[in-house]
mmCIF file of C-alpha atoms and ligand atoms in Angstrom:
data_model
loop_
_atom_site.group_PDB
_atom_site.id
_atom_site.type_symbol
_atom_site.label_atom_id
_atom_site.label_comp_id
_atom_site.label_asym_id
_atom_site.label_seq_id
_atom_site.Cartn_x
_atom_site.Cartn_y
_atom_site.Cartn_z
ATOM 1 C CA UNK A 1 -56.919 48.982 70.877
ATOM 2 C CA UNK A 2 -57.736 51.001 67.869
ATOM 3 C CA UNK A 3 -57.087 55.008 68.417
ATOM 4 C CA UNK A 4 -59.608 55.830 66.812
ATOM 5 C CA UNK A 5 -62.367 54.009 68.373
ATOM 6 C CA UNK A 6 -60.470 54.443 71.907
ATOM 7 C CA UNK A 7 -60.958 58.361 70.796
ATOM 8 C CA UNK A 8 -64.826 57.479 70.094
ATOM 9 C CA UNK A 9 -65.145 55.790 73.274
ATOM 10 C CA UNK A 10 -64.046 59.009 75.404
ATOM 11 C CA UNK A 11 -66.011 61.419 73.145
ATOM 12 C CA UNK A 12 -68.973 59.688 73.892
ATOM 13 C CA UNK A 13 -68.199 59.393 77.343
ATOM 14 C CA UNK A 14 -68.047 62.618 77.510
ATOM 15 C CA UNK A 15 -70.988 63.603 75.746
ATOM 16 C CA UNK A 16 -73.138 61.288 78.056
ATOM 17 C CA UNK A 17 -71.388 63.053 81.046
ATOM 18 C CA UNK A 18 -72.896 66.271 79.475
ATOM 19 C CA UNK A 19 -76.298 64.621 78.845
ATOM 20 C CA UNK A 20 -76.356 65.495 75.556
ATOM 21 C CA UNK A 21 -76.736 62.080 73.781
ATOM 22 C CA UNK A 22 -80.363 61.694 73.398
ATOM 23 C CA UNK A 23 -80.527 58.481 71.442
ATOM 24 C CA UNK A 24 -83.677 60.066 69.922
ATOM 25 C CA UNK A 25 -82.664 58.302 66.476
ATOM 26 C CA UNK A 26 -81.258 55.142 65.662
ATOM 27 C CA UNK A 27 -79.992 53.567 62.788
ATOM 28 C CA UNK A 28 -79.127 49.814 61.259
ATOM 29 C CA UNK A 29 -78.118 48.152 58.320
ATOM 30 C CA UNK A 30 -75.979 50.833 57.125
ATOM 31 C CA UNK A 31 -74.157 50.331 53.926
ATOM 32 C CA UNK A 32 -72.417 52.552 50.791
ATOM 33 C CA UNK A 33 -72.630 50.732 47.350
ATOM 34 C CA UNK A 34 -69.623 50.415 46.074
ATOM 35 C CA UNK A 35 -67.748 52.442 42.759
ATOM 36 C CA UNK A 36 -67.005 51.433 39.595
ATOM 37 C CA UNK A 37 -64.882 53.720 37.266
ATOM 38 C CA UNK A 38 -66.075 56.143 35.789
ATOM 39 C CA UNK A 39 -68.804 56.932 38.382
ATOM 40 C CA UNK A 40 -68.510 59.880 40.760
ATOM 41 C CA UNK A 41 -72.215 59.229 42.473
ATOM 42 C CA UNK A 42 -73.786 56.148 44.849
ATOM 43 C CA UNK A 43 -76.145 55.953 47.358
ATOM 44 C CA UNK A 44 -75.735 55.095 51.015
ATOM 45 C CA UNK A 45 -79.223 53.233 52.436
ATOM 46 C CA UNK A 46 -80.161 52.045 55.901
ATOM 47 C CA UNK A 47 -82.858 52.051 58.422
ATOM 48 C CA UNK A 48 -83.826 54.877 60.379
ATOM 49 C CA UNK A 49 -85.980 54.849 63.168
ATOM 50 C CA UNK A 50 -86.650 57.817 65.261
ATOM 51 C CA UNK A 51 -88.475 57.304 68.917
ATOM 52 C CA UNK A 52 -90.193 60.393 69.269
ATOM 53 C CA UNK A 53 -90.832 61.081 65.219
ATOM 54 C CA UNK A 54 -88.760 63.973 63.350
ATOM 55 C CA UNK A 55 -87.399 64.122 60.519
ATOM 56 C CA UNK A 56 -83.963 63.864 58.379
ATOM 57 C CA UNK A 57 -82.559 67.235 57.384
ATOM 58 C CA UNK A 58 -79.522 66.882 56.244
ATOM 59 C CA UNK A 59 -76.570 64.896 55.366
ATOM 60 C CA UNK A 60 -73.230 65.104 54.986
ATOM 61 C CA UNK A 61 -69.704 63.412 54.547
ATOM 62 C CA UNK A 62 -65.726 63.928 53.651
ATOM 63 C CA UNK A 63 -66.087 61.554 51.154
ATOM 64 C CA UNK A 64 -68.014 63.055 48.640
ATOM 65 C CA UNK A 65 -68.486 66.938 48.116
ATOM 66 C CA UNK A 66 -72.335 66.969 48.090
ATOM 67 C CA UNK A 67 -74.745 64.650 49.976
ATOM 68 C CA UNK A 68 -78.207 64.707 49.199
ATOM 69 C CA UNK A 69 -81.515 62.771 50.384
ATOM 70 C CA UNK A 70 -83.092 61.685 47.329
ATOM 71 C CA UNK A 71 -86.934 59.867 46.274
ATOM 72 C CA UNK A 72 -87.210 57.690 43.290
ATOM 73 C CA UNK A 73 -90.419 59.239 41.221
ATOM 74 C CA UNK A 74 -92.367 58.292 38.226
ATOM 75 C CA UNK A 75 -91.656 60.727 35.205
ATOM 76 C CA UNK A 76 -94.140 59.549 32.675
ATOM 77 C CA UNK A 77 -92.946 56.260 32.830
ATOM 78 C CA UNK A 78 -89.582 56.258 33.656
ATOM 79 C CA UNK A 79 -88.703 56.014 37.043
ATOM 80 C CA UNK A 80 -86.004 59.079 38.293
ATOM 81 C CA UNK A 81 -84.381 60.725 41.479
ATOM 82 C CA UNK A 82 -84.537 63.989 42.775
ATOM 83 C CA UNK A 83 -83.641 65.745 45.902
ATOM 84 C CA UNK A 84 -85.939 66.634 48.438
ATOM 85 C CA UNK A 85 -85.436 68.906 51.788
ATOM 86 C CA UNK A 86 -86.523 66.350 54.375
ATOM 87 C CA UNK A 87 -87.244 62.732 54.597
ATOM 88 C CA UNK A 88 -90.255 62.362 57.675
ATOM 89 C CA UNK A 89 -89.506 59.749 60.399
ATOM 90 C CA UNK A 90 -92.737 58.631 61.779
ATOM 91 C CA UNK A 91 -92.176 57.846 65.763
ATOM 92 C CA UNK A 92 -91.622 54.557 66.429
ATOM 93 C CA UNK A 93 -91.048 53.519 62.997
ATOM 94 C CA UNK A 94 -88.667 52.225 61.282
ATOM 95 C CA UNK A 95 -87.633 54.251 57.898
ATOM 96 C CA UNK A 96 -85.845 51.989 55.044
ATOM 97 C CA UNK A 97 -83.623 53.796 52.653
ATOM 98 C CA UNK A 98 -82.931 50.954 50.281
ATOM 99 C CA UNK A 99 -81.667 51.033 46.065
ATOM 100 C CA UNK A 100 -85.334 51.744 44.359
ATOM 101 C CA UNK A 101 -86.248 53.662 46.853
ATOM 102 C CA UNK A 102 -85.577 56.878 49.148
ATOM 103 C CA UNK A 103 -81.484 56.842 49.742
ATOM 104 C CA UNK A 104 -79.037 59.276 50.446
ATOM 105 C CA UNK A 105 -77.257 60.596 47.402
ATOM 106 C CA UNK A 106 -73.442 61.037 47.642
ATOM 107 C CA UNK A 107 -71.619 63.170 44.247
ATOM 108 C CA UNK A 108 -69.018 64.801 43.604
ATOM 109 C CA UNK A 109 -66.986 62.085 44.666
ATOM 110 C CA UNK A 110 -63.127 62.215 43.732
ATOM 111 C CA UNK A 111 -62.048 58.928 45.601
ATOM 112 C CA UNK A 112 -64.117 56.095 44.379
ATOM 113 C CA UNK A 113 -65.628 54.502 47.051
ATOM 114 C CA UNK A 114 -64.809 50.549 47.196
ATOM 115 C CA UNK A 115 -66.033 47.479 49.273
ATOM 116 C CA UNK A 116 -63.987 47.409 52.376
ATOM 117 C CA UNK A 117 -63.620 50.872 53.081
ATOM 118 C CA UNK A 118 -65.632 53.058 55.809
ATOM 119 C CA UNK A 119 -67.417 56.259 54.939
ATOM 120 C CA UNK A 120 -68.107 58.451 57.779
ATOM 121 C CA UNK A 121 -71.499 60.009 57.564
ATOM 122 C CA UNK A 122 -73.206 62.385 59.355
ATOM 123 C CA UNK A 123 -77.124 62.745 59.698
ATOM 124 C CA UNK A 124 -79.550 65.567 61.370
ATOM 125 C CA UNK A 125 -82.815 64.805 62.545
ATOM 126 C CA UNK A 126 -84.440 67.775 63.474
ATOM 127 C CA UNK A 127 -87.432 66.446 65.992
ATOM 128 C CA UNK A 128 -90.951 67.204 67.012
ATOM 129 C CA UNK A 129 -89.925 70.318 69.095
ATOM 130 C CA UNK A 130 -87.197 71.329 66.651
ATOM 131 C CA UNK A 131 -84.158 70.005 68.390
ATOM 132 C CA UNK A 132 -81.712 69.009 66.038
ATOM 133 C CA UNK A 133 -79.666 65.878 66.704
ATOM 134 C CA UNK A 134 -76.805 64.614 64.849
ATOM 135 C CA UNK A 135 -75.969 61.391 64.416
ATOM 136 C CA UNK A 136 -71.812 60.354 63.304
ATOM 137 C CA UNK A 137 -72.337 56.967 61.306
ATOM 138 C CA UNK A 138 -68.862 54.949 60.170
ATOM 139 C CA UNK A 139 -70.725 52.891 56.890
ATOM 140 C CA UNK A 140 -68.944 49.826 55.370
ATOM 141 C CA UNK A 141 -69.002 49.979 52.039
ATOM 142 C CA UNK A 142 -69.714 46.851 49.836
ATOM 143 C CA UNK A 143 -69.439 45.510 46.357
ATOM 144 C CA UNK A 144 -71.352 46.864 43.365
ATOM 145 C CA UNK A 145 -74.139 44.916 42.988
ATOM 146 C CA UNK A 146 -76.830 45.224 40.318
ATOM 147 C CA UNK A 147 -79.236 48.179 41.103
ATOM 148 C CA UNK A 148 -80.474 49.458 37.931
ATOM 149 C CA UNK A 149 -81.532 53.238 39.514
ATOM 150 C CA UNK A 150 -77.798 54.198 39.982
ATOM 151 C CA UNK A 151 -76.297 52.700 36.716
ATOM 152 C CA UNK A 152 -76.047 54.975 34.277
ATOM 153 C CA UNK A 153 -77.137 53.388 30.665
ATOM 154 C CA UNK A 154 -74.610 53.906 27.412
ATOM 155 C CA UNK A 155 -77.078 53.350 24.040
ATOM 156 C CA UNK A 156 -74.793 53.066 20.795
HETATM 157 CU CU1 CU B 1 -80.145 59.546 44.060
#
């Protein structure tokens, strides 16, 4: 068996021994797009869905130096990015962080990121009553594919 996932195995043992896994938030679909030189920046989507409601407060990850939850706005009539503090997780429902949309931001990245590897991820969803909960996500990364948002554009 893998070490490491024999080492996940106990630590969540453990942590449902001590009660303190509340599987308040779930997530699927996870994925990382993949790199292409020169870029230092992609964006990590998935679906969230929280049971109880909350929200997502932060992010972070080894791989890239600063991790971000971003929107996709209209500025006049181009459509652009920007941070935000929190993304809200309506109970019950399922949040989609997909490439035109909300999606976690990743920069600062020194090791491109390429289809095949694993990105471990971390997420906190601070709930209803305030209790934070963080989730440890392993995301496969996968090929480039075409999402105009993250590309940046080169005019001669
Ligand atoms: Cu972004």
């Amino acid at each position: 068996m893998n070490t490491t996932l024999s080492r996940s195995i106990t630590l969540l043992a453990a942590l449902l021994a001590a009660g303190t896994v509340s599987a308040q938030t779930t997530v699927s679909d996870a994925w990382v797009r993949g790199m292409v030189a020169p870029q230092r920046a992609t964006g990590a989507f998935m679906k969230i869905t929280s049971a109880q409601g909350g929200k997502l407060v932060a992010v972070s990850t080894p791989a890239a130096r600063v991790a971000e939850v971003h929107e996709m706005v209209m500025q006049g009539d181009v459509m652009a990015m920007r941070a935000i503090e929190s993304l809200d997780l309506p109970a019950g429902q399922a949040v989609e962080l997909k490439p035109g949309g909300h999606h976690l931001m990743l920069m600062a990245i020194d090791q491109p990121l390429k289809a095949g590897d694993t990105v471990p991820l971390t997420l906190t969803v601070e709930g209803k009553d305030g209790k934070r909960e963080t989730l440890e996500l392993k995301v496969p990364v996968k090929a480039a594919g075409a999402a105009p948002a993250m590309k940046s554009e080169h005019k001669h």
